[in-house]
PDB file of C-alpha atoms in Angstrom:
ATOM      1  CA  UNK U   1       8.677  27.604  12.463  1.00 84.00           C
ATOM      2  CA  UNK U   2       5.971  25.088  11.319  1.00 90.00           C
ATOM      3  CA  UNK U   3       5.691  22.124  13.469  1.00 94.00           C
ATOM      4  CA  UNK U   4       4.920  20.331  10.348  1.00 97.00           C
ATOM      5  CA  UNK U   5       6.858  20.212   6.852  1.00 98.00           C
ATOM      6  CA  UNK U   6       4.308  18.489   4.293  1.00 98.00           C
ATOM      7  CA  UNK U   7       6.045  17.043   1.132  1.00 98.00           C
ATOM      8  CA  UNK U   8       3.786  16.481  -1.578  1.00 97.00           C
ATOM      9  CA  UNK U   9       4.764  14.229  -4.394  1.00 97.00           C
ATOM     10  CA  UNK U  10       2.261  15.063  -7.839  1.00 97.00           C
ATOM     11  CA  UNK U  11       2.522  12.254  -9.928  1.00 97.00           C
ATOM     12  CA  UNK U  12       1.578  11.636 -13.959  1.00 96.00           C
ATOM     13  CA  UNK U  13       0.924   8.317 -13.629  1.00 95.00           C
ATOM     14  CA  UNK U  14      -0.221   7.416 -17.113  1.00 93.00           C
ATOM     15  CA  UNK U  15       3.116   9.405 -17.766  1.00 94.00           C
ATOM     16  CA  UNK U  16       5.539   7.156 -15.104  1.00 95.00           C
ATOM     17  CA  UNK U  17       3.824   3.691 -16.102  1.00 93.00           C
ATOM     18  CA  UNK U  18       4.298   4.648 -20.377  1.00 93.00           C
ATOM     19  CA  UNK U  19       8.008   5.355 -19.444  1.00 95.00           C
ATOM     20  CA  UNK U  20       8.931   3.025 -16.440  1.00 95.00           C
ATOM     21  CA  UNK U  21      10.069   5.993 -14.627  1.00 96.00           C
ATOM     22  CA  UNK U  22       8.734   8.817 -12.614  1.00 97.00           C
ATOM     23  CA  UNK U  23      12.063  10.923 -13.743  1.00 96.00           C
ATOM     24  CA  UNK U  24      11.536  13.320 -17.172  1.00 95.00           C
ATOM     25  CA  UNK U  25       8.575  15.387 -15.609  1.00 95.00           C
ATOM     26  CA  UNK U  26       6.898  11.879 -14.722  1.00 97.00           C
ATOM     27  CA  UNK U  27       6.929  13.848 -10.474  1.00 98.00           C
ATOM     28  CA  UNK U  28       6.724  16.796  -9.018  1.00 98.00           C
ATOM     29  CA  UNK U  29       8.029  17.069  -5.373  1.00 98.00           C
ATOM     30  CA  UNK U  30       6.530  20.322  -2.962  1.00 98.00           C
ATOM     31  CA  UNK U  31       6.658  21.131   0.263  1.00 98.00           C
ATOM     32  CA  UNK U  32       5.342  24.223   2.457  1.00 97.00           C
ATOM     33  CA  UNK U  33       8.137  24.188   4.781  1.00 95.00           C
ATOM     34  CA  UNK U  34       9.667  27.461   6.459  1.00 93.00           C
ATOM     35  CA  UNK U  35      13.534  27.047   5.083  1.00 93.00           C
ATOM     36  CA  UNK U  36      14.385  27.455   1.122  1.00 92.00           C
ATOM     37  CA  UNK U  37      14.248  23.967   0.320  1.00 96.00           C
ATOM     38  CA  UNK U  38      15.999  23.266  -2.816  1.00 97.00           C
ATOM     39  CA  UNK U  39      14.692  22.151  -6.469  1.00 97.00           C
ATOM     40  CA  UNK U  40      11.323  22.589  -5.540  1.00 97.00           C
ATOM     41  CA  UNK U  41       8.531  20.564  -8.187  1.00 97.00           C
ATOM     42  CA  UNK U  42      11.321  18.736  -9.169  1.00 97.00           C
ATOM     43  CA  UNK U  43      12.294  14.655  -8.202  1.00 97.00           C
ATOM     44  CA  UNK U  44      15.594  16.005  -6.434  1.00 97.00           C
ATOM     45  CA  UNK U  45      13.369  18.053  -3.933  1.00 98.00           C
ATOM     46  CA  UNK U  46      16.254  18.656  -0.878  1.00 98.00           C
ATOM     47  CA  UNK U  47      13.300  19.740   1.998  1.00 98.00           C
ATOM     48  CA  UNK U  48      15.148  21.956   4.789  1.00 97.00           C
ATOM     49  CA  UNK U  49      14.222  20.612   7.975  1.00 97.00           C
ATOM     50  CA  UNK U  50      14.948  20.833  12.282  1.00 96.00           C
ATOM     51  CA  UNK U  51      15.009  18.187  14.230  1.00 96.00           C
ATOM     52  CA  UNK U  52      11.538  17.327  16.237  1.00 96.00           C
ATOM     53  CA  UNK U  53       9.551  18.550  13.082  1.00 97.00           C
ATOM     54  CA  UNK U  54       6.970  16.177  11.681  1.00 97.00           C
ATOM     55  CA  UNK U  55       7.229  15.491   7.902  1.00 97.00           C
ATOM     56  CA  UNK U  56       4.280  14.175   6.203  1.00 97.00           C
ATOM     57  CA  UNK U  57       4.317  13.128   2.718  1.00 97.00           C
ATOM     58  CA  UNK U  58       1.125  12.510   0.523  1.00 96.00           C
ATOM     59  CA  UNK U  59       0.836  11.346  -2.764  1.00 95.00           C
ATOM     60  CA  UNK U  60      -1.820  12.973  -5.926  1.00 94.00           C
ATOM     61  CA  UNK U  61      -2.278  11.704  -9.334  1.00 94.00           C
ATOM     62  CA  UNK U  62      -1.963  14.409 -11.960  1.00 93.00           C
ATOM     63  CA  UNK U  63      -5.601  12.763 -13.584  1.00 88.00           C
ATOM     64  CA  UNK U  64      -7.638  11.739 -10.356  1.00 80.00           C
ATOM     65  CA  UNK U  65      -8.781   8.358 -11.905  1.00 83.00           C
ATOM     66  CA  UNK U  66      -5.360   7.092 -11.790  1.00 84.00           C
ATOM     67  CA  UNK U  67      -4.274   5.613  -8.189  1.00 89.00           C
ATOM     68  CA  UNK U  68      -1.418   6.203  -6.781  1.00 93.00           C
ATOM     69  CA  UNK U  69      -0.094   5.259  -2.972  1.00 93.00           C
ATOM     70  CA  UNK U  70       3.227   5.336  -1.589  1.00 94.00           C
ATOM     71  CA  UNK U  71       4.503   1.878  -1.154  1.00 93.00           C
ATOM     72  CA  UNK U  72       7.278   2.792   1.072  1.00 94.00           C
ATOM     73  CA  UNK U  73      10.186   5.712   1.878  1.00 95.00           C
ATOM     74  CA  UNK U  74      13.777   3.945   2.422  1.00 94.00           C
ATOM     75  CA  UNK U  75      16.765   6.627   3.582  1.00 93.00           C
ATOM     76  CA  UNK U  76      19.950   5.834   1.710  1.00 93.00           C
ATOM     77  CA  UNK U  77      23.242   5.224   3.513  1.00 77.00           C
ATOM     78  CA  UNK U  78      24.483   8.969   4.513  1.00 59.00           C
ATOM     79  CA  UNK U  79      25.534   9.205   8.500  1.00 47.00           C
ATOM     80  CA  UNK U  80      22.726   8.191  10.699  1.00 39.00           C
ATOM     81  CA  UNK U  81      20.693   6.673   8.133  1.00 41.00           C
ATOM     82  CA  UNK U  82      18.754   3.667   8.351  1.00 41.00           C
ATOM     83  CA  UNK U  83      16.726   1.526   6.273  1.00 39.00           C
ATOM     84  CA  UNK U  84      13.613   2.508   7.525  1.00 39.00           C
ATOM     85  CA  UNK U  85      10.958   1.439   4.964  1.00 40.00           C
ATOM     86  CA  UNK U  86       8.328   4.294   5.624  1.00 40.00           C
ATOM     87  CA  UNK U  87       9.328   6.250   8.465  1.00 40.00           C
ATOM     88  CA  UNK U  88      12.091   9.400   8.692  1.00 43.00           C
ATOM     89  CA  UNK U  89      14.700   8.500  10.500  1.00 43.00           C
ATOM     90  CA  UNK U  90      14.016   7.801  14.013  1.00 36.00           C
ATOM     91  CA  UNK U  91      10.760   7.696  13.505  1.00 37.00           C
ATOM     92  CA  UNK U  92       7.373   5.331  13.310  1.00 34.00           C
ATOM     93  CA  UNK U  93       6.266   4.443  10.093  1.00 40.00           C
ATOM     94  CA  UNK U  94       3.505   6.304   8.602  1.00 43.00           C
ATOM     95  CA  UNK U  95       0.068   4.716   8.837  1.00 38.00           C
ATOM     96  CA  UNK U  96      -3.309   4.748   6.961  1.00 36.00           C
ATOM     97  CA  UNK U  97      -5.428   4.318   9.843  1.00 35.00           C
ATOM     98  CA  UNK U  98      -6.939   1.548   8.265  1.00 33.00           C
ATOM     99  CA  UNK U  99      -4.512  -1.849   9.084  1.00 34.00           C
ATOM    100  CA  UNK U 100      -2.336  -3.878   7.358  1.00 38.00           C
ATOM    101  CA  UNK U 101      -1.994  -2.170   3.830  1.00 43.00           C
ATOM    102  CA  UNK U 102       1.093  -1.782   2.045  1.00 43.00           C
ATOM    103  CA  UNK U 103      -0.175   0.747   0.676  1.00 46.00           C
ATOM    104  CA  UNK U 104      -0.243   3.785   2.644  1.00 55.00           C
ATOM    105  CA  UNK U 105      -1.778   7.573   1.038  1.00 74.00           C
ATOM    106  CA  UNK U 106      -0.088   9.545   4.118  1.00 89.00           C
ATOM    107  CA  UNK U 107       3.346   8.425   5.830  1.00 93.00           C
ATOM    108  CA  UNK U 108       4.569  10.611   8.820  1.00 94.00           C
ATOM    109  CA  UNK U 109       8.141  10.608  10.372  1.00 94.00           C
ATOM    110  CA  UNK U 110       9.870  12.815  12.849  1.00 95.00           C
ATOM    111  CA  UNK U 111      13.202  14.600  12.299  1.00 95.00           C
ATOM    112  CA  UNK U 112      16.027  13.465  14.844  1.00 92.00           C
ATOM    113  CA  UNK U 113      18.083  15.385  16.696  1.00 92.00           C
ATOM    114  CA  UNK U 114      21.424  13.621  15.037  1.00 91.00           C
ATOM    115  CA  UNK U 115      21.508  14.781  11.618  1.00 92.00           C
ATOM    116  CA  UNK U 116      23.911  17.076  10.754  1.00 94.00           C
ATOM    117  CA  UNK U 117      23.351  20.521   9.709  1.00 96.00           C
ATOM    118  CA  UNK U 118      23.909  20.951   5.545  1.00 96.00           C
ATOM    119  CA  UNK U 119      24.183  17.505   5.131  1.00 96.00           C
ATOM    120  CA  UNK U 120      21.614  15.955   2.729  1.00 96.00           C
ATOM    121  CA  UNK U 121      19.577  12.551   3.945  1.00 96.00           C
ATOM    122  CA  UNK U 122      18.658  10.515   0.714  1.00 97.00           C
ATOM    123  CA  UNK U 123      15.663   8.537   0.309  1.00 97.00           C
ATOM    124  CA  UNK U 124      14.302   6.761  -1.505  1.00 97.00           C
ATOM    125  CA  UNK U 125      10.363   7.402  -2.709  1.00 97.00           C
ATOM    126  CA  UNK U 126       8.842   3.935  -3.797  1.00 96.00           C
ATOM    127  CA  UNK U 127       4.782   4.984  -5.451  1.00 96.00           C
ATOM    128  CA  UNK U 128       2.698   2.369  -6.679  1.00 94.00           C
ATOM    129  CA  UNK U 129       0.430   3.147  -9.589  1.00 93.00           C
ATOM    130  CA  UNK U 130      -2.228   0.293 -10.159  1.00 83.00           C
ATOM    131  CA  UNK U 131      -1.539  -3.329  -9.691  1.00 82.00           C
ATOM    132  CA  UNK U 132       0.919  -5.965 -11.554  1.00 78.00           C
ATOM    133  CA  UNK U 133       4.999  -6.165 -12.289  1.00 77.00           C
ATOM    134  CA  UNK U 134       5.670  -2.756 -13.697  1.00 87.00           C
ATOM    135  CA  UNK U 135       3.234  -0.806 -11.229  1.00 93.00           C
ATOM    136  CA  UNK U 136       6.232   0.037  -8.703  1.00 96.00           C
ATOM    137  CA  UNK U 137       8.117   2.572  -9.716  1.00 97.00           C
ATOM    138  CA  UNK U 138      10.799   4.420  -7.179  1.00 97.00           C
ATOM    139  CA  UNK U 139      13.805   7.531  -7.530  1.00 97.00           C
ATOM    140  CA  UNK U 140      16.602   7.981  -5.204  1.00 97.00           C
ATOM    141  CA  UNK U 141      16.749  11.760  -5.792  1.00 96.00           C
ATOM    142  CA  UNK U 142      15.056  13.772  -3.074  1.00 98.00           C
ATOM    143  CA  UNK U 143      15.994  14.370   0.313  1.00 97.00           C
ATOM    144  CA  UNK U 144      16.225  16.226   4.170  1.00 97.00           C
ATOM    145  CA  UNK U 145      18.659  18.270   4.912  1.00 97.00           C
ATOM    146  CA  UNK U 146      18.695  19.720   8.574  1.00 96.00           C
ATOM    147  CA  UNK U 147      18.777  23.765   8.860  1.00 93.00           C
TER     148      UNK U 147
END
């Protein structure tokens, strides 16, 4: 087993920001984990995880001219979840090494040992693509799931 599950979200930004949404092909989800993790390039990504594994996610721009940064990763209201706002739960949030942004390219969170087995964690994937009011864009979709 990998000590380290790395989720990769591939974004078409000039794709999300045209649409308001990063659903309809707008993100691709991956990961290189060791389980089948299920819907993989897709926005409902379920990556199959232990606890004490590090998960790093990263975000890419489909055209590298176009930022994009994860603003923050939220898990959604299953048993032992917690609003975390960037970290796994149980975790520290992720950091850029670089201070106070809010925007962060790499966020890092540890599994815990009190998920349950089969049950999917939601979260929440907030990206921010440029600057101004319709530059956030988020989906609810993917999510951990404990091996």
């Amino acid at each position: 087993m990998k000590p380290q599950v790395n989720i990769t979200a591939v974004v078409d930004v000039i794709g999300a920001l045209s649409d308001g949404s990063l659903l309809g092909g707008n993100l691709c989800l991956v990961d290189n984990g060791d389980f089948a993790s299920q819907s993989q390039g897709t926005a409902e990504l379920c990556t199959v995880v232990v606890p004490g594994q590090v998960i790093q996610w990263t975000a890419l721009a489909v055209d590298l001219q176009t930022p994009v940064d994860i603003r923050s990763i939220t898990f959604l209201g299953g048993p032992g979840d917690s609003d975390t706002n960037g970290s796994a739960p149980g975790s520290a949030p992720g950091s850029d090494e670089g201070g106070e942004s809010l925007e962060l390219n790499v966020w890092t969170g540890v599994v815990p040992a009190y998920l349950t087995p089969g049950v999917p964690y939601r979260y929440r994937l907030e990206l921010q693509m440029y600057e101004g009011d319709h530059s956030i864009l988020h989906v609810d979709s993917p999510a951990l799931m404990c091996a």
